[in-house]
PDB file of C-alpha atoms (C1' of nucleotides) in Angstrom:
ATOM      1  CA  UNK P 150      -5.706 -13.901 -22.710  1.00  0.00           C
ATOM      2  CA  UNK P 151      -6.033 -12.213 -19.377  1.00  0.00           C
ATOM      3  CA  UNK P 152      -8.923 -14.365 -18.332  1.00  0.00           C
ATOM      4  CA  UNK P 153      -7.365 -14.806 -14.902  1.00  0.00           C
ATOM      5  CA  UNK P 154      -7.926 -11.206 -13.820  1.00  0.00           C
ATOM      6  CA  UNK P 155      -9.451 -11.028 -10.370  1.00  0.00           C
ATOM      7  CA  UNK P 156     -13.044  -9.807 -10.777  1.00  0.00           C
ATOM      8  CA  UNK P 157     -14.733  -7.204  -8.636  1.00  0.00           C
ATOM      9  CA  UNK P 158     -16.584  -9.826  -6.653  1.00  0.00           C
ATOM     10  CA  UNK P 159     -13.210 -11.087  -5.384  1.00  0.00           C
ATOM     11  CA  UNK P 160     -12.517  -7.713  -3.788  1.00  0.00           C
ATOM     12  CA  UNK P 161     -16.053  -7.062  -2.659  1.00  0.00           C
ATOM     13  CA  UNK P 162     -15.718  -9.359   0.347  1.00  0.00           C
ATOM     14  CA  UNK P 163     -14.342  -9.368   3.869  1.00  0.00           C
ATOM     15  CA  UNK P 164     -11.044  -7.470   3.917  1.00  0.00           C
ATOM     16  CA  UNK P 165      -9.157 -10.047   5.974  1.00  0.00           C
ATOM     17  CA  UNK P 166     -10.198 -12.790   3.607  1.00  0.00           C
ATOM     18  CA  UNK P 167      -9.124 -10.744   0.599  1.00  0.00           C
ATOM     19  CA  UNK P 168      -5.800  -9.891   2.267  1.00  0.00           C
ATOM     20  CA  UNK P 169      -5.061 -13.592   2.806  1.00  0.00           C
ATOM     21  CA  UNK P 170      -6.167 -14.665  -0.631  1.00  0.00           C
ATOM     22  CA  UNK P 171      -4.113 -12.002  -2.369  1.00  0.00           C
ATOM     23  CA  UNK P 172      -1.010 -13.847  -1.188  1.00  0.00           C
ATOM     24  CA  UNK P 173       0.373 -15.797  -4.114  1.00  0.00           C
ATOM     25  CA  UNK P 174      -1.608 -13.771  -6.628  1.00  0.00           C
ATOM     26  CA  UNK P 175       0.209 -12.099  -9.479  1.00  0.00           C
ATOM     27  CA  UNK P 176       0.570  -8.345  -9.498  1.00  0.00           C
ATOM     28  CA  UNK P 177       1.000  -7.108 -13.046  1.00  0.00           C
ATOM     29  CA  UNK P 178       2.173  -3.696 -14.148  1.00  0.00           C
ATOM     30  CA  UNK P 179       2.154  -2.513 -17.745  1.00  0.00           C
ATOM     31  CA  UNK P 180       4.131   0.648 -18.308  1.00  0.00           C
ATOM     32  CA  UNK P 181       5.579   2.082 -21.488  1.00  0.00           C
ATOM     33  CA  UNK P 182       5.331  -1.174 -23.372  1.00  0.00           C
ATOM     34  CA  UNK P 183       6.933  -3.248 -20.648  1.00  0.00           C
ATOM     35  CA  UNK P 184       5.184  -5.699 -18.388  1.00  0.00           C
ATOM     36  CA  UNK P 185       6.350  -6.629 -14.934  1.00  0.00           C
ATOM     37  CA  UNK P 186       4.822  -9.618 -13.228  1.00  0.00           C
ATOM     38  CA  UNK P 187       5.293 -10.661  -9.636  1.00  0.00           C
ATOM     39  CA  UNK P 188       3.898 -12.701  -6.809  1.00  0.00           C
ATOM     40  CA  UNK P 189       2.345 -10.916  -3.855  1.00  0.00           C
ATOM     41  CA  UNK P 190       4.007 -12.097  -0.645  1.00  0.00           C
ATOM     42  CA  UNK P 191       2.874  -9.669   2.059  1.00  0.00           C
ATOM     43  CA  UNK P 192      -0.354  -7.752   2.678  1.00  0.00           C
ATOM     44  CA  UNK P 193      -2.063  -5.783   5.417  1.00  0.00           C
ATOM     45  CA  UNK P 194      -5.773  -5.299   6.025  1.00  0.00           C
ATOM     46  CA  UNK P 195      -7.283  -1.939   6.945  1.00  0.00           C
ATOM     47  CA  UNK P 196     -10.893  -2.405   7.772  1.00  0.00           C
ATOM     48  CA  UNK P 197     -13.614   0.062   8.695  1.00  0.00           C
ATOM     49  CA  UNK P 198     -13.728   3.359  10.569  1.00  0.00           C
ATOM     50  CA  UNK P 199     -13.263   1.484  13.867  1.00  0.00           C
ATOM     51  CA  UNK P 200      -9.779   0.460  12.763  1.00  0.00           C
ATOM     52  CA  UNK P 201      -7.691   3.247  14.293  1.00  0.00           C
ATOM     53  CA  UNK P 202      -4.773   2.368  12.019  1.00  0.00           C
ATOM     54  CA  UNK P 203      -6.836   3.107   8.927  1.00  0.00           C
ATOM     55  CA  UNK P 204      -6.891   6.438   7.160  1.00  0.00           C
ATOM     56  CA  UNK P 205     -10.667   6.066   7.261  1.00  0.00           C
ATOM     57  CA  UNK P 206     -10.733   6.127  11.073  1.00  0.00           C
ATOM     58  CA  UNK P 207     -11.433   9.861  10.878  1.00  0.00           C
ATOM     59  CA  UNK P 208     -14.246   9.411   8.399  1.00  0.00           C
ATOM     60  CA  UNK P 209     -14.762  10.550   4.854  1.00  0.00           C
ATOM     61  CA  UNK P 210     -12.381  13.137   3.443  1.00  0.00           C
ATOM     62  CA  UNK P 211     -11.278  13.944  -0.085  1.00  0.00           C
ATOM     63  CA  UNK P 212      -8.378  11.580   0.465  1.00  0.00           C
ATOM     64  CA  UNK P 213     -10.226   8.649   2.027  1.00  0.00           C
ATOM     65  CA  UNK P 214     -13.286   8.831  -0.203  1.00  0.00           C
ATOM     66  CA  UNK P 215     -11.785   6.165  -2.446  1.00  0.00           C
ATOM     67  CA  UNK P 216     -11.807   3.704   0.460  1.00  0.00           C
ATOM     68  CA  UNK P 217     -15.577   4.082   0.587  1.00  0.00           C
ATOM     69  CA  UNK P 218     -15.878   3.567  -3.135  1.00  0.00           C
ATOM     70  CA  UNK P 219     -16.127   0.648  -5.493  1.00  0.00           C
ATOM     71  CA  UNK P 220     -14.015  -2.353  -4.566  1.00  0.00           C
ATOM     72  CA  UNK P 221     -11.277  -3.480  -6.900  1.00  0.00           C
ATOM     73  CA  UNK P 222      -9.940   0.048  -7.356  1.00  0.00           C
ATOM     74  CA  UNK P 223      -6.467   1.189  -6.363  1.00  0.00           C
ATOM     75  CA  UNK P 224      -5.868   3.531  -3.455  1.00  0.00           C
ATOM     76  CA  UNK P 225      -2.414   5.011  -3.953  1.00  0.00           C
ATOM     77  CA  UNK P 226      -1.133   7.628  -1.543  1.00  0.00           C
ATOM     78  CA  UNK P 227       2.170   9.341  -0.953  1.00  0.00           C
ATOM     79  CA  UNK P 228       3.812   8.831   2.408  1.00  0.00           C
ATOM     80  CA  UNK P 229       6.658  10.754   4.057  1.00  0.00           C
ATOM     81  CA  UNK P 230       6.979  12.873   0.945  1.00  0.00           C
ATOM     82  CA  UNK P 231       9.003  10.206  -0.808  1.00  0.00           C
ATOM     83  CA  UNK P 232       7.182   6.960  -1.220  1.00  0.00           C
ATOM     84  CA  UNK P 233       3.915   5.685  -2.530  1.00  0.00           C
ATOM     85  CA  UNK P 234       1.836   2.859  -1.133  1.00  0.00           C
ATOM     86  CA  UNK P 235      -0.468   0.660  -3.194  1.00  0.00           C
ATOM     87  CA  UNK P 236      -3.743  -0.509  -1.699  1.00  0.00           C
ATOM     88  CA  UNK P 237      -6.745  -2.243  -3.205  1.00  0.00           C
ATOM     89  CA  UNK P 238     -10.209  -1.238  -2.075  1.00  0.00           C
ATOM     90  CA  UNK P 239     -12.340  -4.029  -0.604  1.00  0.00           C
ATOM     91  CA  UNK P 240     -15.833  -4.611   0.791  1.00  0.00           C
ATOM     92  CA  UNK P 241     -19.138  -3.194  -0.395  1.00  0.00           C
ATOM     93  CA  UNK P 242     -19.538   0.398  -1.444  1.00  0.00           C
ATOM     94  CA  UNK P 243     -19.675   2.868   1.465  1.00  0.00           C
ATOM     95  CA  UNK P 244     -17.753   0.574   3.807  1.00  0.00           C
ATOM     96  CA  UNK P 245     -14.181   1.925   4.012  1.00  0.00           C
ATOM     97  CA  UNK P 246     -11.569  -0.785   3.703  1.00  0.00           C
ATOM     98  CA  UNK P 247      -8.480  -1.685   1.719  1.00  0.00           C
ATOM     99  CA  UNK P 248      -5.573  -4.091   1.554  1.00  0.00           C
ATOM    100  CA  UNK P 249      -2.051  -2.677   1.464  1.00  0.00           C
ATOM    101  CA  UNK P 250       0.282  -4.570  -0.847  1.00  0.00           C
ATOM    102  CA  UNK P 251       3.531  -4.573   1.128  1.00  0.00           C
ATOM    103  CA  UNK P 252       5.818  -6.973  -0.686  1.00  0.00           C
ATOM    104  CA  UNK P 253       6.130  -8.931  -3.899  1.00  0.00           C
ATOM    105  CA  UNK P 254       8.606 -11.073  -5.747  1.00  0.00           C
ATOM    106  CA  UNK P 255       8.977  -9.642  -9.222  1.00  0.00           C
ATOM    107  CA  UNK P 256       9.932 -12.034 -11.989  1.00  0.00           C
ATOM    108  CA  UNK P 257      12.480 -10.614 -14.382  1.00  0.00           C
ATOM    109  CA  UNK P 258      11.892 -13.369 -16.938  1.00  0.00           C
ATOM    110  CA  UNK P 259       8.779 -15.346 -17.916  1.00  0.00           C
ATOM    111  CA  UNK P 260       8.037 -17.752 -15.101  1.00  0.00           C
ATOM    112  CA  UNK P 261       8.771 -21.204 -16.582  1.00  0.00           C
ATOM    113  CA  UNK P 262      11.966 -20.079 -18.217  1.00  0.00           C
ATOM    114  CA  UNK P 263      15.117 -20.739 -16.246  1.00  0.00           C
ATOM    115  CA  UNK P 264      17.424 -17.800 -16.203  1.00  0.00           C
ATOM    116  CA  UNK P 265      20.550 -16.570 -14.548  1.00  0.00           C
ATOM    117  CA  UNK P 266      19.064 -13.163 -13.908  1.00  0.00           C
ATOM    118  CA  UNK P 267      17.737 -13.178 -10.377  1.00  0.00           C
ATOM    119  CA  UNK P 268      14.231 -12.094  -9.541  1.00  0.00           C
ATOM    120  CA  UNK P 269      13.734  -8.977  -7.462  1.00  0.00           C
ATOM    121  CA  UNK P 270      12.267  -9.278  -4.010  1.00  0.00           C
ATOM    122  CA  UNK P 271      10.617  -5.999  -3.159  1.00  0.00           C
ATOM    123  CA  UNK P 272      10.091  -5.955   0.591  1.00  0.00           C
ATOM    124  CA  UNK P 273       8.216  -2.829   1.549  1.00  0.00           C
ATOM    125  CA  UNK P 274       5.382  -0.870  -0.046  1.00  0.00           C
ATOM    126  CA  UNK P 275       7.560   2.109  -0.927  1.00  0.00           C
ATOM    127  CA  UNK P 276      10.158   0.062  -2.747  1.00  0.00           C
ATOM    128  CA  UNK P 277       7.454  -1.912  -4.510  1.00  0.00           C
ATOM    129  CA  UNK P 278       5.804   1.211  -5.912  1.00  0.00           C
ATOM    130  CA  UNK P 279       9.112   2.780  -6.849  1.00  0.00           C
ATOM    131  CA  UNK P 280      10.167  -0.249  -8.862  1.00  0.00           C
ATOM    132  CA  UNK P 281       6.806  -0.670 -10.583  1.00  0.00           C
ATOM    133  CA  UNK P 282       6.429   3.061 -11.331  1.00  0.00           C
ATOM    134  CA  UNK P 283       3.260   3.288  -9.294  1.00  0.00           C
ATOM    135  CA  UNK P 284       2.313   6.775  -8.141  1.00  0.00           C
ATOM    136  CA  UNK P 285      -0.792   8.849  -7.532  1.00  0.00           C
ATOM    137  CA  UNK P 286      -1.670   8.891 -11.196  1.00  0.00           C
ATOM    138  CA  UNK P 287      -2.912   5.365 -10.505  1.00  0.00           C
ATOM    139  CA  UNK P 288      -5.032   6.426  -7.538  1.00  0.00           C
ATOM    140  CA  UNK P 289      -8.610   5.270  -8.142  1.00  0.00           C
ATOM    141  CA  UNK P 290      -7.525   3.085 -11.043  1.00  0.00           C
ATOM    142  CA  UNK P 291      -9.863   0.159 -11.688  1.00  0.00           C
ATOM    143  CA  UNK P 292      -7.819  -3.025 -11.252  1.00  0.00           C
ATOM    144  CA  UNK P 293     -10.450  -5.203 -12.879  1.00  0.00           C
ATOM    145  CA  UNK P 294      -9.922  -3.711 -16.338  1.00  0.00           C
ATOM    146  CA  UNK P 295      -6.707  -5.536 -17.086  1.00  0.00           C
ATOM    147  CA  UNK P 296      -4.829  -2.447 -18.210  1.00  0.00           C
ATOM    148  CA  UNK P 297      -1.790  -0.705 -16.712  1.00  0.00           C
ATOM    149  CA  UNK P 298      -2.175  -2.410 -13.340  1.00  0.00           C
ATOM    150  CA  UNK P 299      -4.125  -5.475 -12.357  1.00  0.00           C
ATOM    151  CA  UNK P 300      -3.987  -8.683 -10.338  1.00  0.00           C
ATOM    152  CA  UNK P 301      -4.436 -12.253 -11.545  1.00  0.00           C
ATOM    153  CA  UNK P 302      -5.386 -15.445  -9.782  1.00  0.00           C
ATOM    154  CA  UNK P 303      -2.550 -17.566  -8.375  1.00  0.00           C
ATOM    155  CA  UNK P 304      -1.493 -20.887  -9.802  1.00  0.00           C
ATOM    156  CA  UNK P 305      -2.418 -22.402  -6.457  1.00  0.00           C
ATOM    157  CA  UNK P 306      -4.387 -20.988  -3.611  1.00  0.00           C
ATOM    158  CA  UNK P 307      -1.987 -20.026  -0.813  1.00  0.00           C
ATOM    159  CA  UNK P 308      -4.758 -19.138   1.599  1.00  0.00           C
ATOM    160  CA  UNK P 309      -4.728 -22.469   3.312  1.00  0.00           C
ATOM    161  CA  UNK P 310      -1.029 -22.997   3.747  1.00  0.00           C
ATOM    162  CA  UNK P 311       2.072 -21.287   5.064  1.00  0.00           C
ATOM    163  CA  UNK P 312       0.451 -17.999   5.914  1.00  0.00           C
ATOM    164  CA  UNK P 313       2.042 -16.102   8.781  1.00  0.00           C
ATOM    165  CA  UNK P 314      -0.072 -13.492  10.557  1.00  0.00           C
ATOM    166  CA  UNK P 315       1.438 -10.688  12.583  1.00  0.00           C
ATOM    167  CA  UNK P 316       1.021  -7.124  13.731  1.00  0.00           C
ATOM    168  CA  UNK P 317       0.837  -4.431  11.104  1.00  0.00           C
ATOM    169  CA  UNK P 318       3.903  -2.287  10.547  1.00  0.00           C
ATOM    170  CA  UNK P 319       4.168   1.303  11.728  1.00  0.00           C
ATOM    171  CA  UNK P 320       0.829   1.624  13.467  1.00  0.00           C
ATOM    172  CA  UNK P 321       1.964   1.982  17.074  1.00  0.00           C
ATOM    173  CA  UNK P 322      -0.332   4.978  17.511  1.00  0.00           C
ATOM    174  CA  UNK P 323      -3.451   2.919  16.820  1.00  0.00           C
ATOM    175  CA  UNK P 324      -4.118   1.986  20.458  1.00  0.00           C
ATOM    176  CA  UNK P 325      -5.697  -1.469  20.775  1.00  0.00           C
ATOM    177  CA  UNK P 326      -5.842  -1.829  16.990  1.00  0.00           C
ATOM    178  CA  UNK P 327      -2.054  -2.108  16.863  1.00  0.00           C
ATOM    179  CA  UNK P 328      -2.418  -5.584  18.311  1.00  0.00           C
ATOM    180  CA  UNK P 329      -4.583  -6.873  15.486  1.00  0.00           C
ATOM    181  CA  UNK P 330      -2.924  -9.672  13.540  1.00  0.00           C
ATOM    182  CA  UNK P 331      -3.886  -8.180  10.216  1.00  0.00           C
ATOM    183  CA  UNK P 332      -0.574  -8.521   8.405  1.00  0.00           C
ATOM    184  CA  UNK P 333      -0.202 -11.639   6.332  1.00  0.00           C
ATOM    185  CA  UNK P 334       2.802 -13.075   4.546  1.00  0.00           C
ATOM    186  CA  UNK P 335       4.033 -16.219   2.873  1.00  0.00           C
ATOM    187  CA  UNK P 336       7.583 -17.500   2.849  1.00  0.00           C
ATOM    188  CA  UNK P 337       9.103 -17.975  -0.578  1.00  0.00           C
TER     189      UNK P 337
ATOM    190  C1'  DA Y 232      18.193   6.954  16.272  1.00  0.00           C
ATOM    191  C1'  DG Y 233      18.103  10.683  12.616  1.00  0.00           C
ATOM    192  C1'  DA Y 234      17.257  12.682   8.182  1.00  0.00           C
ATOM    193  C1'  DT Y 235      14.638  12.857   4.333  1.00  0.00           C
ATOM    194  C1'  DT Y 236      10.239  14.903   2.026  1.00  0.00           C
ATOM    195  C1'  DG Y 237       5.439  16.507   0.500  1.00  0.00           C
ATOM    196  C1'  DA Y 238       0.313  15.700   0.755  1.00  0.00           C
ATOM    197  C1'  DT Y 239      -3.168  16.146   3.936  1.00  0.00           C
ATOM    198  C1'  DC Y 240      -5.926  18.094   7.494  1.00  0.00           C
ATOM    199  C1'  DC Y 241      -7.457  21.239  10.660  1.00  0.00           C
ATOM    200  C1'  DA Y 242      -6.872  25.165  13.545  1.00  0.00           C
ATOM    201  C1'  DT Y 243      -5.888  29.845  12.978  1.00  0.00           C
TER     202       DT Y 243
ATOM    203  C1'  DT N 299      -2.086  29.842   5.516  1.00  0.00           C
ATOM    204  C1'  DG N 300       0.961  27.371   9.071  1.00  0.00           C
ATOM    205  C1'  DG N 301       2.401  23.519  11.259  1.00  0.00           C
ATOM    206  C1'  DA N 302       1.801  18.912  13.026  1.00  0.00           C
ATOM    207  C1'  DT N 303       1.372  14.458  11.379  1.00  0.00           C
ATOM    208  C1'  DC N 304       2.510  10.386   8.732  1.00  0.00           C
ATOM    209  C1'  DA N 305       0.412   2.578   6.901  1.00  0.00           C
ATOM    210  C1'  DA N 306       8.630   4.293   4.721  1.00  0.00           C
ATOM    211  C1'  DT N 307      13.389   3.822   3.661  1.00  0.00           C
ATOM    212  C1'  DC N 308      18.265   4.417   3.998  1.00  0.00           C
ATOM    213  C1'  DT N 309      22.349   5.301   6.551  1.00  0.00           C
ATOM    214  C1'  DG N 310      25.290   4.560  10.259  1.00  0.00           C
TER     215       DG N 310
END
DNA sequence: AGATTGATCCAT
DNA sequence: TGGATCAATCTG
């Protein structure tokens, strides 16, 4: 049981590689006795202090400290006063980086079982967190523990097929970094 | 294109 | 302590 949890060494690598390989992985949320399970379909990489789109571009603060911390932990922040965004910390300790989980397809029934109830496609980090009851209480949560919130390996590796790369969303202020093709998605 | 909404950060 | 800023979403 739960032997497919992504280990810390998965996260403790190059952020772009992690962002690509998270596509097709299963995001799992356990909350008040219920378990939601879904496939990650869209991610964005935020990598290093040189990345002007990253919160870490201004260095260490109380808020960004988590991005410098142990990989495999959640970085959850509130944005625009209304929404939360879920990120997973990557790279070695003291290098600030994370992958934003933007979209996922949430299964409303166990995967193999055919059902008339449609799955939920959560396109957008705010909607994703709202549906999965993810807020700042999960900031700094260790995703390798396999409790409350974790990620499991995909049935098949999507990294080598069907990945679309594009500009990151909402980072027009980030000068030349806005051009980076650091957003990755797979078509369902 | 505008309104919403609150944590964060830094200059007072 | 005040105000500008913001990796979003919905409405029209």
